[in-house]
Amino acid sequence: MDYLYYPQPLSDLIIAFSRLPGIGPKTASRLAFFLLQHAGEAQDLAEAVRVALRDIKQCTVCGNYTEEDPCKICSGQGRDKTLLCVVEQPRDVVALEKTGEYKGLYHVLHGVLSPMEGIGPEQLNLSAIFQRLEGITEVVVAVNPTVEGEATAHYLSKLLKPLGLKVTRIAHGLPVGGDLEYADEVTIARALEGRRML
Protein backbone atom coordinates (compact mmCIF):
# COMPACT_ATOMS: atom_id res chain seq x y z
CA MET A 1 0.00 0.00 0.00
CA ASP A 2 2.88 2.33 -0.83
CA TYR A 3 0.49 4.35 -2.96
CA LEU A 4 -0.92 5.89 0.24
CA TYR A 5 2.30 7.93 0.50
CA TYR A 6 1.95 9.47 -2.97
CA PRO A 7 -0.03 12.53 -4.01
CA GLN A 8 -3.73 11.66 -4.46
CA PRO A 9 -3.81 11.78 -8.29
CA LEU A 10 -0.82 9.40 -8.45
CA SER A 11 -2.40 7.10 -5.86
CA ASP A 12 -5.63 7.10 -7.87
CA LEU A 13 -3.71 6.19 -11.04
CA ILE A 14 -1.93 3.30 -9.30
CA ILE A 15 -5.23 2.03 -7.87
CA ALA A 16 -6.86 2.27 -11.32
CA PHE A 17 -4.05 0.21 -12.90
CA SER A 18 -4.21 -2.38 -10.11
CA ARG A 19 -7.86 -3.04 -10.95
CA LEU A 20 -6.83 -4.40 -14.36
CA PRO A 21 -6.56 -8.19 -14.68
CA GLY A 22 -3.07 -9.51 -14.05
CA ILE A 23 -1.74 -6.21 -12.70
CA GLY A 24 -0.50 -6.31 -9.12
CA PRO A 25 0.40 -3.31 -6.95
CA LYS A 26 4.09 -3.21 -7.99
CA THR A 27 3.31 -3.39 -11.70
CA ALA A 28 0.59 -0.76 -11.24
CA SER A 29 3.16 1.53 -9.60
CA ARG A 30 5.67 0.96 -12.41
CA LEU A 31 3.04 1.76 -15.05
CA ALA A 32 1.91 4.92 -13.27
CA PHE A 33 5.48 6.22 -12.86
CA PHE A 34 6.29 5.36 -16.48
CA LEU A 35 3.32 7.38 -17.73
CA LEU A 36 4.25 10.36 -15.56
CA GLN A 37 7.80 10.28 -16.93
CA HIS A 38 6.69 9.79 -20.57
CA ALA A 39 3.88 12.25 -21.20
CA GLY A 40 3.76 11.50 -24.95
CA GLU A 41 3.10 7.79 -24.39
CA ALA A 42 0.52 8.68 -21.74
CA GLN A 43 -1.34 10.92 -24.20
CA ASP A 44 -1.19 8.19 -26.89
CA LEU A 45 -2.58 5.64 -24.43
CA ALA A 46 -5.36 7.98 -23.32
CA GLU A 47 -6.30 8.67 -26.95
CA ALA A 48 -6.26 4.96 -27.89
CA VAL A 49 -8.58 4.17 -24.94
CA ARG A 50 -10.89 7.07 -25.85
CA VAL A 51 -11.14 6.00 -29.51
CA ALA A 52 -11.66 2.33 -28.64
CA LEU A 53 -14.46 3.19 -26.21
CA ARG A 54 -16.06 5.44 -28.83
CA ASP A 55 -15.71 3.23 -31.91
CA ILE A 56 -15.83 -0.39 -30.75
CA LYS A 57 -19.25 -1.97 -30.21
CA GLN A 58 -20.73 -5.44 -30.02
CA CYS A 59 -21.94 -7.03 -33.23
CA THR A 60 -25.73 -7.29 -32.93
CA VAL A 61 -25.59 -10.74 -34.54
CA CYS A 62 -22.75 -12.61 -32.77
CA GLY A 63 -21.67 -10.36 -29.91
CA ASN A 64 -18.06 -10.01 -31.13
CA TYR A 65 -16.34 -6.62 -30.83
CA THR A 66 -16.41 -4.69 -34.09
CA GLU A 67 -16.25 -1.26 -35.71
CA GLU A 68 -19.03 -2.11 -38.17
CA ASP A 69 -22.32 -3.85 -37.50
CA PRO A 70 -22.69 -6.65 -38.38
CA CYS A 71 -19.04 -7.66 -37.99
CA LYS A 72 -16.87 -8.85 -40.89
CA ILE A 73 -17.30 -12.51 -39.94
CA CYS A 74 -21.11 -12.36 -39.78
CA SER A 75 -21.37 -10.43 -43.04
CA GLY A 76 -18.49 -12.22 -44.77
CA GLN A 77 -18.89 -14.52 -47.74
CA GLY A 78 -17.49 -18.03 -47.77
CA ARG A 79 -18.28 -18.87 -44.14
CA ASP A 80 -19.95 -22.21 -43.36
CA LYS A 81 -23.38 -21.02 -42.25
CA THR A 82 -24.30 -24.47 -40.90
CA LEU A 83 -21.65 -24.29 -38.13
CA LEU A 84 -21.94 -22.07 -35.06
CA CYS A 85 -19.06 -21.91 -32.56
CA VAL A 86 -19.91 -20.62 -29.08
CA VAL A 87 -17.03 -18.92 -27.23
CA GLU A 88 -16.64 -17.07 -23.94
CA GLN A 89 -14.99 -13.83 -25.06
CA PRO A 90 -14.22 -11.88 -28.27
CA ARG A 91 -10.50 -12.65 -27.85
CA ASP A 92 -11.38 -16.36 -28.25
CA VAL A 93 -12.72 -15.61 -31.76
CA VAL A 94 -9.27 -14.24 -32.67
CA ALA A 95 -7.55 -17.33 -31.21
CA LEU A 96 -9.74 -19.66 -33.30
CA GLU A 97 -9.47 -17.55 -36.47
CA LYS A 98 -5.66 -17.59 -36.27
CA THR A 99 -5.67 -21.38 -36.67
CA GLY A 100 -7.27 -21.11 -40.13
CA GLU A 101 -9.13 -24.37 -39.32
CA TYR A 102 -12.58 -23.07 -38.44
CA LYS A 103 -14.70 -21.53 -41.21
CA GLY A 104 -18.13 -21.28 -39.55
CA LEU A 105 -19.92 -18.55 -37.60
CA TYR A 106 -19.42 -17.49 -33.98
CA HIS A 107 -21.53 -16.61 -30.98
CA VAL A 108 -19.82 -14.78 -28.08
CA LEU A 109 -21.31 -15.32 -24.62
CA HIS A 110 -19.23 -12.63 -22.84
CA GLY A 111 -18.60 -14.93 -19.90
CA VAL A 112 -19.62 -18.29 -18.47
CA LEU A 113 -22.10 -19.43 -15.87
CA SER A 114 -20.71 -18.79 -12.38
CA PRO A 115 -23.25 -18.89 -9.55
CA MET A 116 -20.52 -17.95 -7.05
CA GLU A 117 -20.02 -14.66 -8.90
CA GLY A 118 -23.73 -14.17 -9.52
CA ILE A 119 -23.47 -14.89 -13.25
CA GLY A 120 -26.49 -16.79 -14.49
CA PRO A 121 -27.94 -17.27 -17.99
CA GLU A 122 -29.49 -13.78 -17.87
CA GLN A 123 -26.07 -12.13 -17.60
CA LEU A 124 -24.72 -13.90 -20.69
CA ASN A 125 -25.44 -13.40 -24.39
CA LEU A 126 -27.50 -16.61 -24.41
CA SER A 127 -30.99 -15.68 -25.55
CA ALA A 128 -29.69 -14.28 -28.87
CA ILE A 129 -28.36 -17.71 -29.83
CA PHE A 130 -31.90 -19.00 -30.42
CA GLN A 131 -32.51 -16.31 -33.06
CA ARG A 132 -29.52 -17.65 -35.03
CA LEU A 133 -30.31 -21.35 -35.32
CA GLU A 134 -32.04 -21.38 -38.71
CA GLY A 135 -29.81 -23.37 -41.06
CA ILE A 136 -27.41 -24.37 -38.26
CA THR A 137 -26.73 -28.12 -38.07
CA GLU A 138 -23.86 -28.17 -35.55
CA VAL A 139 -23.06 -26.03 -32.53
CA VAL A 140 -19.41 -26.26 -31.44
CA VAL A 141 -19.02 -25.31 -27.77
CA ALA A 142 -15.53 -23.81 -27.42
CA VAL A 143 -15.58 -22.43 -23.90
CA ASN A 144 -12.51 -22.84 -21.71
CA PRO A 145 -12.11 -26.17 -19.87
CA THR A 146 -12.77 -24.79 -16.38
CA VAL A 147 -15.46 -25.81 -13.92
CA GLU A 148 -17.56 -22.84 -15.04
CA GLY A 149 -16.85 -23.59 -18.71
CA GLU A 150 -17.95 -27.21 -18.30
CA ALA A 151 -21.14 -26.11 -16.52
CA THR A 152 -21.85 -23.68 -19.36
CA ALA A 153 -21.19 -26.38 -21.99
CA HIS A 154 -23.63 -28.77 -20.29
CA TYR A 155 -26.24 -26.03 -19.93
CA LEU A 156 -25.98 -25.21 -23.65
CA SER A 157 -26.17 -28.89 -24.55
CA LYS A 158 -29.38 -29.34 -22.56
CA LEU A 159 -30.93 -26.33 -24.32
CA LEU A 160 -29.83 -27.15 -27.88
CA LYS A 161 -29.97 -30.95 -28.21
CA PRO A 162 -33.78 -31.11 -27.91
CA LEU A 163 -33.91 -28.83 -30.98
CA GLY A 164 -32.31 -31.60 -33.07
CA LEU A 165 -28.91 -29.93 -33.32
CA LYS A 166 -25.59 -31.73 -33.18
CA VAL A 167 -23.79 -30.24 -30.17
CA THR A 168 -20.03 -30.83 -29.97
CA ARG A 169 -17.33 -29.72 -27.56
CA ILE A 170 -13.79 -28.94 -28.66
CA ALA A 171 -11.39 -31.65 -27.53
CA HIS A 172 -9.33 -31.09 -24.45
CA GLY A 173 -6.13 -30.39 -26.30
CA LEU A 174 -6.13 -27.37 -24.05
CA PRO A 175 -5.08 -27.86 -20.45
CA VAL A 176 -7.79 -27.73 -17.78
CA GLY A 177 -7.81 -24.20 -16.43
CA GLY A 178 -6.15 -22.88 -19.62
CA ASP A 179 -7.49 -20.08 -21.81
CA LEU A 180 -7.92 -20.14 -25.59
CA GLU A 181 -6.32 -16.71 -25.69
CA TYR A 182 -2.95 -18.11 -24.52
CA ALA A 183 -2.90 -21.39 -26.43
CA ASP A 184 -0.84 -21.75 -29.61
CA GLU A 185 -2.46 -22.30 -33.01
CA VAL A 186 -1.49 -25.99 -33.23
CA THR A 187 -3.08 -26.80 -29.86
CA ILE A 188 -6.28 -24.99 -30.80
CA ALA A 189 -6.37 -26.62 -34.26
CA ARG A 190 -6.02 -30.10 -32.68
CA ALA A 191 -8.73 -29.27 -30.18
CA LEU A 192 -11.07 -28.28 -33.02
CA GLU A 193 -10.27 -31.44 -35.01
CA GLY A 194 -10.93 -33.63 -31.97
CA ARG A 195 -14.22 -32.06 -30.89
CA ARG A 196 -16.74 -34.55 -29.53
CA MET A 197 -20.46 -34.94 -28.98
CA LEU A 198 -21.85 -33.56 -25.72
Short mmCIF file of N, CA, C and O in Angstrom, two decimals, residues 25-134:
data_model
loop_
_atom_site.label_atom_id
_atom_site.label_comp_id
_atom_site.label_asym_id
_atom_site.label_seq_id
_atom_site.Cartn_x
_atom_site.Cartn_y
_atom_site.Cartn_z
N PRO A 25 0.05 -4.65 -7.42
CA PRO A 25 0.40 -3.31 -6.95
C PRO A 25 1.75 -2.80 -7.47
O PRO A 25 1.88 -1.63 -7.82
N LYS A 26 2.76 -3.67 -7.53
CA LYS A 26 4.09 -3.21 -7.99
C LYS A 26 4.07 -2.86 -9.47
O LYS A 26 4.63 -1.84 -9.88
N THR A 27 3.41 -3.69 -10.27
CA THR A 27 3.31 -3.39 -11.70
C THR A 27 2.48 -2.12 -11.91
O THR A 27 2.82 -1.29 -12.75
N ALA A 28 1.42 -1.97 -11.14
CA ALA A 28 0.59 -0.76 -11.24
C ALA A 28 1.42 0.48 -10.94
O ALA A 28 1.30 1.50 -11.64
N SER A 29 2.28 0.40 -9.92
CA SER A 29 3.16 1.53 -9.60
C SER A 29 4.12 1.83 -10.74
O SER A 29 4.30 2.99 -11.12
N ARG A 30 4.73 0.76 -11.30
CA ARG A 30 5.67 0.96 -12.41
C ARG A 30 4.99 1.62 -13.60
O ARG A 30 5.55 2.53 -14.23
N LEU A 31 3.77 1.17 -13.92
CA LEU A 31 3.04 1.76 -15.05
C LEU A 31 2.72 3.23 -14.80
O LEU A 31 2.88 4.07 -15.68
N ALA A 32 2.26 3.53 -13.59
CA ALA A 32 1.91 4.92 -13.27
C ALA A 32 3.13 5.83 -13.37
O ALA A 32 3.07 6.91 -13.96
N PHE A 33 4.26 5.40 -12.80
CA PHE A 33 5.48 6.22 -12.86
C PHE A 33 5.98 6.36 -14.29
O PHE A 33 6.43 7.43 -14.70
N PHE A 34 5.88 5.29 -15.09
CA PHE A 34 6.29 5.36 -16.48
C PHE A 34 5.49 6.43 -17.22
O PHE A 34 6.05 7.25 -17.96
N LEU A 35 4.16 6.41 -17.03
CA LEU A 35 3.32 7.38 -17.73
C LEU A 35 3.61 8.81 -17.30
O LEU A 35 3.58 9.73 -18.12
N LEU A 36 3.92 9.00 -16.02
CA LEU A 36 4.25 10.36 -15.56
C LEU A 36 5.56 10.84 -16.16
O LEU A 36 5.74 12.03 -16.43
N GLN A 37 6.50 9.91 -16.39
CA GLN A 37 7.80 10.28 -16.93
C GLN A 37 7.81 10.34 -18.46
O GLN A 37 8.76 10.84 -19.05
N HIS A 38 6.77 9.81 -19.12
CA HIS A 38 6.69 9.79 -20.57
C HIS A 38 5.32 10.32 -21.00
O HIS A 38 4.43 9.55 -21.36
N ALA A 39 5.18 11.61 -20.95
CA ALA A 39 3.88 12.25 -21.20
C ALA A 39 3.34 11.93 -22.59
O ALA A 39 2.13 11.77 -22.77
N GLY A 40 4.21 11.81 -23.59
CA GLY A 40 3.76 11.50 -24.95
C GLY A 40 3.07 10.15 -25.02
O GLY A 40 2.00 10.01 -25.61
N GLU A 41 3.69 9.12 -24.41
CA GLU A 41 3.10 7.79 -24.39
C GLU A 41 1.78 7.79 -23.61
O GLU A 41 0.83 7.10 -23.96
N ALA A 42 1.74 8.58 -22.54
CA ALA A 42 0.52 8.68 -21.74
C ALA A 42 -0.62 9.27 -22.57
O ALA A 42 -1.76 8.77 -22.53
N GLN A 43 -0.32 10.30 -23.35
CA GLN A 43 -1.34 10.92 -24.20
C GLN A 43 -1.80 9.94 -25.28
O GLN A 43 -2.99 9.86 -25.58
N ASP A 44 -0.84 9.19 -25.87
CA ASP A 44 -1.19 8.19 -26.89
C ASP A 44 -2.09 7.11 -26.31
O ASP A 44 -3.06 6.68 -26.93
N LEU A 45 -1.77 6.66 -25.09
CA LEU A 45 -2.58 5.64 -24.43
C LEU A 45 -3.98 6.18 -24.15
O LEU A 45 -4.98 5.51 -24.43
N ALA A 46 -4.06 7.38 -23.63
CA ALA A 46 -5.36 7.98 -23.32
C ALA A 46 -6.21 8.12 -24.59
O ALA A 46 -7.41 7.82 -24.59
N GLU A 47 -5.58 8.51 -25.69
CA GLU A 47 -6.30 8.67 -26.95
C GLU A 47 -6.76 7.32 -27.50
O GLU A 47 -7.89 7.18 -27.98
N ALA A 48 -5.89 6.30 -27.41
CA ALA A 48 -6.26 4.96 -27.89
C ALA A 48 -7.45 4.42 -27.09
O ALA A 48 -8.37 3.82 -27.67
N VAL A 49 -7.46 4.62 -25.78
CA VAL A 49 -8.58 4.17 -24.94
C VAL A 49 -9.85 4.93 -25.33
O VAL A 49 -10.93 4.34 -25.49
N ARG A 50 -9.73 6.25 -25.50
CA ARG A 50 -10.89 7.07 -25.85
C ARG A 50 -11.50 6.63 -27.18
O ARG A 50 -12.71 6.43 -27.30
N VAL A 51 -10.66 6.40 -28.19
CA VAL A 51 -11.14 6.00 -29.51
C VAL A 51 -11.77 4.60 -29.46
O VAL A 51 -12.82 4.37 -30.05
N ALA A 52 -11.11 3.69 -28.74
CA ALA A 52 -11.66 2.33 -28.64
C ALA A 52 -13.04 2.35 -27.97
O ALA A 52 -13.98 1.70 -28.44
N LEU A 53 -13.17 3.12 -26.90
CA LEU A 53 -14.46 3.19 -26.21
C LEU A 53 -15.53 3.84 -27.09
O LEU A 53 -16.70 3.48 -27.02
N ARG A 54 -15.12 4.76 -27.94
CA ARG A 54 -16.06 5.44 -28.83
C ARG A 54 -16.45 4.58 -30.03
O ARG A 54 -17.62 4.53 -30.41
N ASP A 55 -15.48 3.88 -30.62
CA ASP A 55 -15.71 3.23 -31.91
C ASP A 55 -16.01 1.74 -31.87
O ASP A 55 -16.57 1.20 -32.81
N ILE A 56 -15.62 1.07 -30.81
CA ILE A 56 -15.83 -0.39 -30.75
C ILE A 56 -17.18 -0.67 -30.10
O ILE A 56 -17.52 -0.12 -29.06
N LYS A 57 -17.93 -1.57 -30.74
CA LYS A 57 -19.25 -1.97 -30.21
C LYS A 57 -19.39 -3.47 -30.40
O LYS A 57 -18.57 -4.11 -31.04
N GLN A 58 -20.45 -4.02 -29.84
CA GLN A 58 -20.73 -5.44 -30.02
C GLN A 58 -21.55 -5.64 -31.29
O GLN A 58 -22.51 -4.91 -31.53
N CYS A 59 -21.16 -6.64 -32.06
CA CYS A 59 -21.94 -7.03 -33.23
C CYS A 59 -23.33 -7.47 -32.74
O CYS A 59 -23.44 -8.26 -31.81
N THR A 60 -24.37 -6.96 -33.36
CA THR A 60 -25.73 -7.29 -32.93
C THR A 60 -26.11 -8.72 -33.31
O THR A 60 -27.11 -9.23 -32.81
N VAL A 61 -25.31 -9.36 -34.15
CA VAL A 61 -25.59 -10.74 -34.54
C VAL A 61 -24.88 -11.72 -33.62
O VAL A 61 -25.50 -12.56 -32.98
N CYS A 62 -23.54 -11.61 -33.51
CA CYS A 62 -22.75 -12.61 -32.77
C CYS A 62 -22.24 -12.16 -31.42
O CYS A 62 -21.83 -12.98 -30.61
N GLY A 63 -22.19 -10.85 -31.18
CA GLY A 63 -21.67 -10.36 -29.91
C GLY A 63 -20.17 -10.08 -29.91
O GLY A 63 -19.62 -9.66 -28.90
N ASN A 64 -19.50 -10.28 -31.05
CA ASN A 64 -18.06 -10.01 -31.13
C ASN A 64 -17.85 -8.50 -31.15
O ASN A 64 -18.73 -7.73 -31.52
N TYR A 65 -16.65 -8.04 -30.75
CA TYR A 65 -16.34 -6.62 -30.83
C TYR A 65 -16.04 -6.25 -32.28
O TYR A 65 -15.39 -7.00 -33.01
N THR A 66 -16.53 -5.09 -32.70
CA THR A 66 -16.41 -4.69 -34.09
C THR A 66 -16.51 -3.17 -34.22
O THR A 66 -17.01 -2.49 -33.33
N GLU A 67 -16.04 -2.67 -35.36
CA GLU A 67 -16.25 -1.26 -35.71
C GLU A 67 -17.53 -1.11 -36.53
O GLU A 67 -18.16 -0.07 -36.52
N GLU A 68 -17.85 -2.15 -37.30
CA GLU A 68 -19.03 -2.11 -38.17
C GLU A 68 -20.01 -3.18 -37.74
O GLU A 68 -19.62 -4.22 -37.23
N ASP A 69 -21.29 -2.92 -37.94
CA ASP A 69 -22.32 -3.85 -37.50
C ASP A 69 -23.20 -4.23 -38.68
O ASP A 69 -23.78 -3.34 -39.29
N PRO A 70 -23.31 -5.51 -39.04
CA PRO A 70 -22.69 -6.65 -38.38
C PRO A 70 -21.19 -6.71 -38.65
O PRO A 70 -20.68 -6.07 -39.56
N CYS A 71 -20.50 -7.55 -37.87
CA CYS A 71 -19.04 -7.66 -37.99
C CYS A 71 -18.66 -8.33 -39.32
O CYS A 71 -19.50 -8.88 -40.02
N LYS A 72 -17.37 -8.30 -39.63
CA LYS A 72 -16.87 -8.85 -40.89
C LYS A 72 -17.12 -10.35 -41.00
O LYS A 72 -17.33 -10.86 -42.09
N ILE A 73 -17.08 -11.07 -39.88
CA ILE A 73 -17.30 -12.51 -39.94
C ILE A 73 -18.77 -12.81 -40.24
O ILE A 73 -19.08 -13.63 -41.10
N CYS A 74 -19.68 -12.13 -39.56
CA CYS A 74 -21.11 -12.36 -39.78
C CYS A 74 -21.55 -11.96 -41.18
O CYS A 74 -22.42 -12.60 -41.77
N SER A 75 -20.96 -10.90 -41.71
CA SER A 75 -21.37 -10.43 -43.04
C SER A 75 -20.49 -10.99 -44.15
O SER A 75 -20.78 -10.78 -45.33
N GLY A 76 -19.44 -11.72 -43.78
CA GLY A 76 -18.49 -12.22 -44.77
C GLY A 76 -19.03 -13.36 -45.61
O GLY A 76 -19.85 -14.16 -45.17
N GLN A 77 -18.55 -13.43 -46.84
CA GLN A 77 -18.89 -14.52 -47.74
C GLN A 77 -17.95 -15.68 -47.49
O GLN A 77 -16.85 -15.51 -46.98
N GLY A 78 -18.37 -16.87 -47.86
CA GLY A 78 -17.49 -18.03 -47.77
C GLY A 78 -17.44 -18.69 -46.40
O GLY A 78 -16.65 -19.61 -46.19
N ARG A 79 -18.23 -18.22 -45.45
CA ARG A 79 -18.28 -18.87 -44.14
C ARG A 79 -19.28 -20.03 -44.21
O ARG A 79 -20.27 -19.96 -44.93
N ASP A 80 -19.03 -21.08 -43.45
CA ASP A 80 -19.95 -22.21 -43.36
C ASP A 80 -21.10 -21.83 -42.43
O ASP A 80 -20.94 -21.78 -41.22
N LYS A 81 -22.24 -21.53 -43.02
CA LYS A 81 -23.38 -21.02 -42.25
C LYS A 81 -24.17 -22.13 -41.57
O LYS A 81 -25.22 -21.88 -40.99
N THR A 82 -23.66 -23.38 -41.63
CA THR A 82 -24.30 -24.47 -40.90
C THR A 82 -23.59 -24.74 -39.57
O THR A 82 -24.09 -25.51 -38.76
N LEU A 83 -22.43 -24.09 -39.35
CA LEU A 83 -21.65 -24.29 -38.13
C LEU A 83 -21.69 -23.03 -37.28
O LEU A 83 -21.47 -21.93 -37.78
N LEU A 84 -21.94 -23.19 -35.99
CA LEU A 84 -21.94 -22.07 -35.06
C LEU A 84 -21.05 -22.44 -33.88
O LEU A 84 -21.29 -23.43 -33.19
N CYS A 85 -20.00 -21.67 -33.65
CA CYS A 85 -19.06 -21.91 -32.56
C CYS A 85 -19.35 -20.92 -31.44
O CYS A 85 -19.32 -19.71 -31.64
N VAL A 86 -19.61 -21.45 -30.25
CA VAL A 86 -19.91 -20.62 -29.08
C VAL A 86 -18.64 -20.47 -28.25
O VAL A 86 -18.03 -21.46 -27.85
N VAL A 87 -18.24 -19.21 -28.00
CA VAL A 87 -17.03 -18.92 -27.23
C VAL A 87 -17.37 -17.99 -26.06
O VAL A 87 -18.41 -17.36 -26.05
N GLU A 88 -16.43 -17.92 -25.11
CA GLU A 88 -16.64 -17.07 -23.94
C GLU A 88 -16.48 -15.59 -24.26
O GLU A 88 -17.30 -14.77 -23.88
N GLN A 89 -15.37 -15.23 -24.90
CA GLN A 89 -14.99 -13.83 -25.06
C GLN A 89 -14.59 -13.53 -26.51
O GLN A 89 -14.18 -14.43 -27.23
N PRO A 90 -14.66 -12.25 -26.92
CA PRO A 90 -14.22 -11.88 -28.27
C PRO A 90 -12.78 -12.29 -28.57
O PRO A 90 -12.46 -12.65 -29.69
N ARG A 91 -11.90 -12.27 -27.60
CA ARG A 91 -10.50 -12.65 -27.85
C ARG A 91 -10.40 -14.12 -28.25
O ARG A 91 -9.44 -14.52 -28.91
N ASP A 92 -11.39 -14.95 -27.86
CA ASP A 92 -11.38 -16.36 -28.25
C ASP A 92 -11.68 -16.51 -29.75
O ASP A 92 -11.20 -17.46 -30.38
N VAL A 93 -12.46 -15.60 -30.32
CA VAL A 93 -12.72 -15.61 -31.76
C VAL A 93 -11.39 -15.44 -32.50
O VAL A 93 -11.09 -16.16 -33.45
N VAL A 94 -10.57 -14.49 -32.04
CA VAL A 94 -9.27 -14.24 -32.67
C VAL A 94 -8.40 -15.49 -32.57
O VAL A 94 -7.76 -15.89 -33.55
N ALA A 95 -8.37 -16.13 -31.39
CA ALA A 95 -7.55 -17.33 -31.21
C ALA A 95 -7.96 -18.42 -32.18
O ALA A 95 -7.11 -19.07 -32.79
N LEU A 96 -9.26 -18.63 -32.37
CA LEU A 96 -9.74 -19.66 -33.30
C LEU A 96 -9.49 -19.27 -34.76
O LEU A 96 -9.12 -20.10 -35.57
N GLU A 97 -9.69 -18.02 -35.09
CA GLU A 97 -9.47 -17.55 -36.47
C GLU A 97 -8.01 -17.70 -36.87
O GLU A 97 -7.72 -18.02 -38.02
N LYS A 98 -7.09 -17.49 -35.96
CA LYS A 98 -5.66 -17.59 -36.27
C LYS A 98 -5.26 -19.00 -36.68
O LYS A 98 -4.26 -19.17 -37.38
N THR A 99 -6.02 -20.01 -36.29
CA THR A 99 -5.67 -21.38 -36.67
C THR A 99 -5.93 -21.62 -38.15
O THR A 99 -5.32 -22.49 -38.76
N GLY A 100 -6.89 -20.89 -38.74
CA GLY A 100 -7.27 -21.11 -40.13
C GLY A 100 -8.08 -22.38 -40.32
O GLY A 100 -8.43 -22.73 -41.45
N GLU A 101 -8.41 -23.09 -39.24
CA GLU A 101 -9.13 -24.37 -39.32
C GLU A 101 -10.64 -24.22 -39.29
O GLU A 101 -11.35 -25.04 -39.84
N TYR A 102 -11.14 -23.22 -38.62
CA TYR A 102 -12.58 -23.07 -38.44
C TYR A 102 -13.12 -22.04 -39.43
O TYR A 102 -12.61 -20.92 -39.51
N LYS A 103 -14.15 -22.41 -40.17
CA LYS A 103 -14.70 -21.53 -41.21
C LYS A 103 -16.17 -21.18 -40.99
O LYS A 103 -16.83 -20.64 -41.87
N GLY A 104 -16.71 -21.53 -39.82
CA GLY A 104 -18.13 -21.28 -39.55
C GLY A 104 -18.36 -19.91 -38.93
O GLY A 104 -17.53 -19.01 -39.01
N LEU A 105 -19.51 -19.79 -38.28
CA LEU A 105 -19.92 -18.55 -37.60
C LEU A 105 -19.60 -18.66 -36.12
O LEU A 105 -19.29 -19.73 -35.62
N TYR A 106 -19.71 -17.53 -35.41
CA TYR A 106 -19.42 -17.49 -33.98
C TYR A 106 -20.61 -16.92 -33.20
O TYR A 106 -21.43 -16.18 -33.74
N HIS A 107 -20.61 -17.25 -31.91
CA HIS A 107 -21.53 -16.61 -30.98
C HIS A 107 -20.75 -16.39 -29.68
O HIS A 107 -20.24 -17.34 -29.09
N VAL A 108 -20.62 -15.13 -29.25
CA VAL A 108 -19.82 -14.78 -28.08
C VAL A 108 -20.74 -14.59 -26.87
O VAL A 108 -21.66 -13.77 -26.91
N LEU A 109 -20.47 -15.37 -25.83
CA LEU A 109 -21.31 -15.32 -24.62
C LEU A 109 -20.96 -14.14 -23.70
O LEU A 109 -21.78 -13.70 -22.91
N HIS A 110 -19.74 -13.66 -23.75
CA HIS A 110 -19.23 -12.63 -22.84
C HIS A 110 -19.21 -13.12 -21.41
O HIS A 110 -19.60 -12.42 -20.47
N GLY A 111 -18.73 -14.35 -21.23
CA GLY A 111 -18.60 -14.93 -19.90
C GLY A 111 -19.08 -16.36 -19.87
O GLY A 111 -19.43 -16.93 -20.91
N VAL A 112 -19.11 -16.94 -18.69
CA VAL A 112 -19.62 -18.29 -18.47
C VAL A 112 -20.46 -18.28 -17.21
O VAL A 112 -20.38 -17.36 -16.40
N LEU A 113 -21.27 -19.31 -17.06
CA LEU A 113 -22.10 -19.43 -15.87
C LEU A 113 -21.20 -19.55 -14.63
O LEU A 113 -20.26 -20.33 -14.62
N SER A 114 -21.49 -18.76 -13.62
CA SER A 114 -20.71 -18.79 -12.38
C SER A 114 -21.60 -18.33 -11.23
O SER A 114 -21.61 -17.15 -10.88
N PRO A 115 -22.36 -19.27 -10.65
CA PRO A 115 -23.25 -18.89 -9.55
C PRO A 115 -22.53 -18.20 -8.39
O PRO A 115 -23.09 -17.32 -7.76
N MET A 116 -21.28 -18.58 -8.14
CA MET A 116 -20.52 -17.95 -7.05
C MET A 116 -20.29 -16.46 -7.28
O MET A 116 -20.19 -15.69 -6.34
N GLU A 117 -20.21 -16.07 -8.56
CA GLU A 117 -20.02 -14.66 -8.90
C GLU A 117 -21.33 -14.00 -9.32
O GLU A 117 -21.34 -12.87 -9.81
N GLY A 118 -22.43 -14.72 -9.17
CA GLY A 118 -23.73 -14.17 -9.52
C GLY A 118 -23.98 -14.08 -11.02
O GLY A 118 -24.77 -13.26 -11.47
N ILE A 119 -23.29 -14.90 -11.80
CA ILE A 119 -23.47 -14.89 -13.25
C ILE A 119 -24.33 -16.07 -13.66
O ILE A 119 -23.90 -17.22 -13.60
N GLY A 120 -25.56 -15.77 -14.02
CA GLY A 120 -26.49 -16.79 -14.49
C GLY A 120 -26.74 -16.60 -15.98
O GLY A 120 -26.12 -15.73 -16.62
N PRO A 121 -27.65 -17.37 -16.55
CA PRO A 121 -27.94 -17.27 -17.99
C PRO A 121 -28.36 -15.86 -18.42
O PRO A 121 -28.06 -15.44 -19.53
N GLU A 122 -29.00 -15.13 -17.52
CA GLU A 122 -29.49 -13.78 -17.87
C GLU A 122 -28.35 -12.79 -18.09
O GLU A 122 -28.51 -11.81 -18.81
N GLN A 123 -27.20 -13.04 -17.47
CA GLN A 123 -26.07 -12.13 -17.60
C GLN A 123 -25.21 -12.43 -18.84
O GLN A 123 -24.31 -11.67 -19.16
N LEU A 124 -25.50 -13.53 -19.51
CA LEU A 124 -24.72 -13.90 -20.69
C LEU A 124 -25.51 -13.61 -21.96
O LEU A 124 -26.72 -13.43 -21.93
N ASN A 125 -24.82 -13.60 -23.08
CA ASN A 125 -25.44 -13.40 -24.39
C ASN A 125 -26.00 -14.74 -24.87
O ASN A 125 -25.58 -15.27 -25.88
N LEU A 126 -26.96 -15.29 -24.11
CA LEU A 126 -27.50 -16.61 -24.41
C LEU A 126 -28.79 -16.57 -25.22
O LEU A 126 -28.97 -17.35 -26.15
N SER A 127 -29.68 -15.67 -24.88
CA SER A 127 -30.99 -15.68 -25.55
C SER A 127 -30.87 -15.41 -27.05
O SER A 127 -31.63 -15.95 -27.85
N ALA A 128 -29.87 -14.62 -27.44
CA ALA A 128 -29.69 -14.28 -28.87
C ALA A 128 -29.32 -15.49 -29.71
O ALA A 128 -29.55 -15.51 -30.91
N ILE A 129 -28.78 -16.53 -29.08
CA ILE A 129 -28.36 -17.71 -29.83
C ILE A 129 -29.55 -18.39 -30.51
O ILE A 129 -29.44 -18.93 -31.60
N PHE A 130 -30.72 -18.32 -29.88
CA PHE A 130 -31.90 -19.00 -30.42
C PHE A 130 -32.46 -18.30 -31.66
O PHE A 130 -33.18 -18.91 -32.44
N GLN A 131 -32.10 -17.05 -31.87
CA GLN A 131 -32.51 -16.31 -33.06
C GLN A 131 -31.60 -16.62 -34.24
O GLN A 131 -31.86 -16.19 -35.35
N ARG A 132 -30.53 -17.40 -34.00
CA ARG A 132 -29.52 -17.65 -35.03
C ARG A 132 -29.49 -19.09 -35.50
O ARG A 132 -28.59 -19.47 -36.24
N LEU A 133 -30.41 -19.92 -35.08
CA LEU A 133 -30.31 -21.35 -35.32
C LEU A 133 -30.84 -21.83 -36.66
O LEU A 133 -30.60 -22.97 -37.04
N GLU A 134 -31.53 -20.96 -37.41
CA GLU A 134 -32.04 -21.38 -38.71
C GLU A 134 -30.88 -21.72 -39.64
O GLU A 134 -29.98 -20.92 -39.86
#
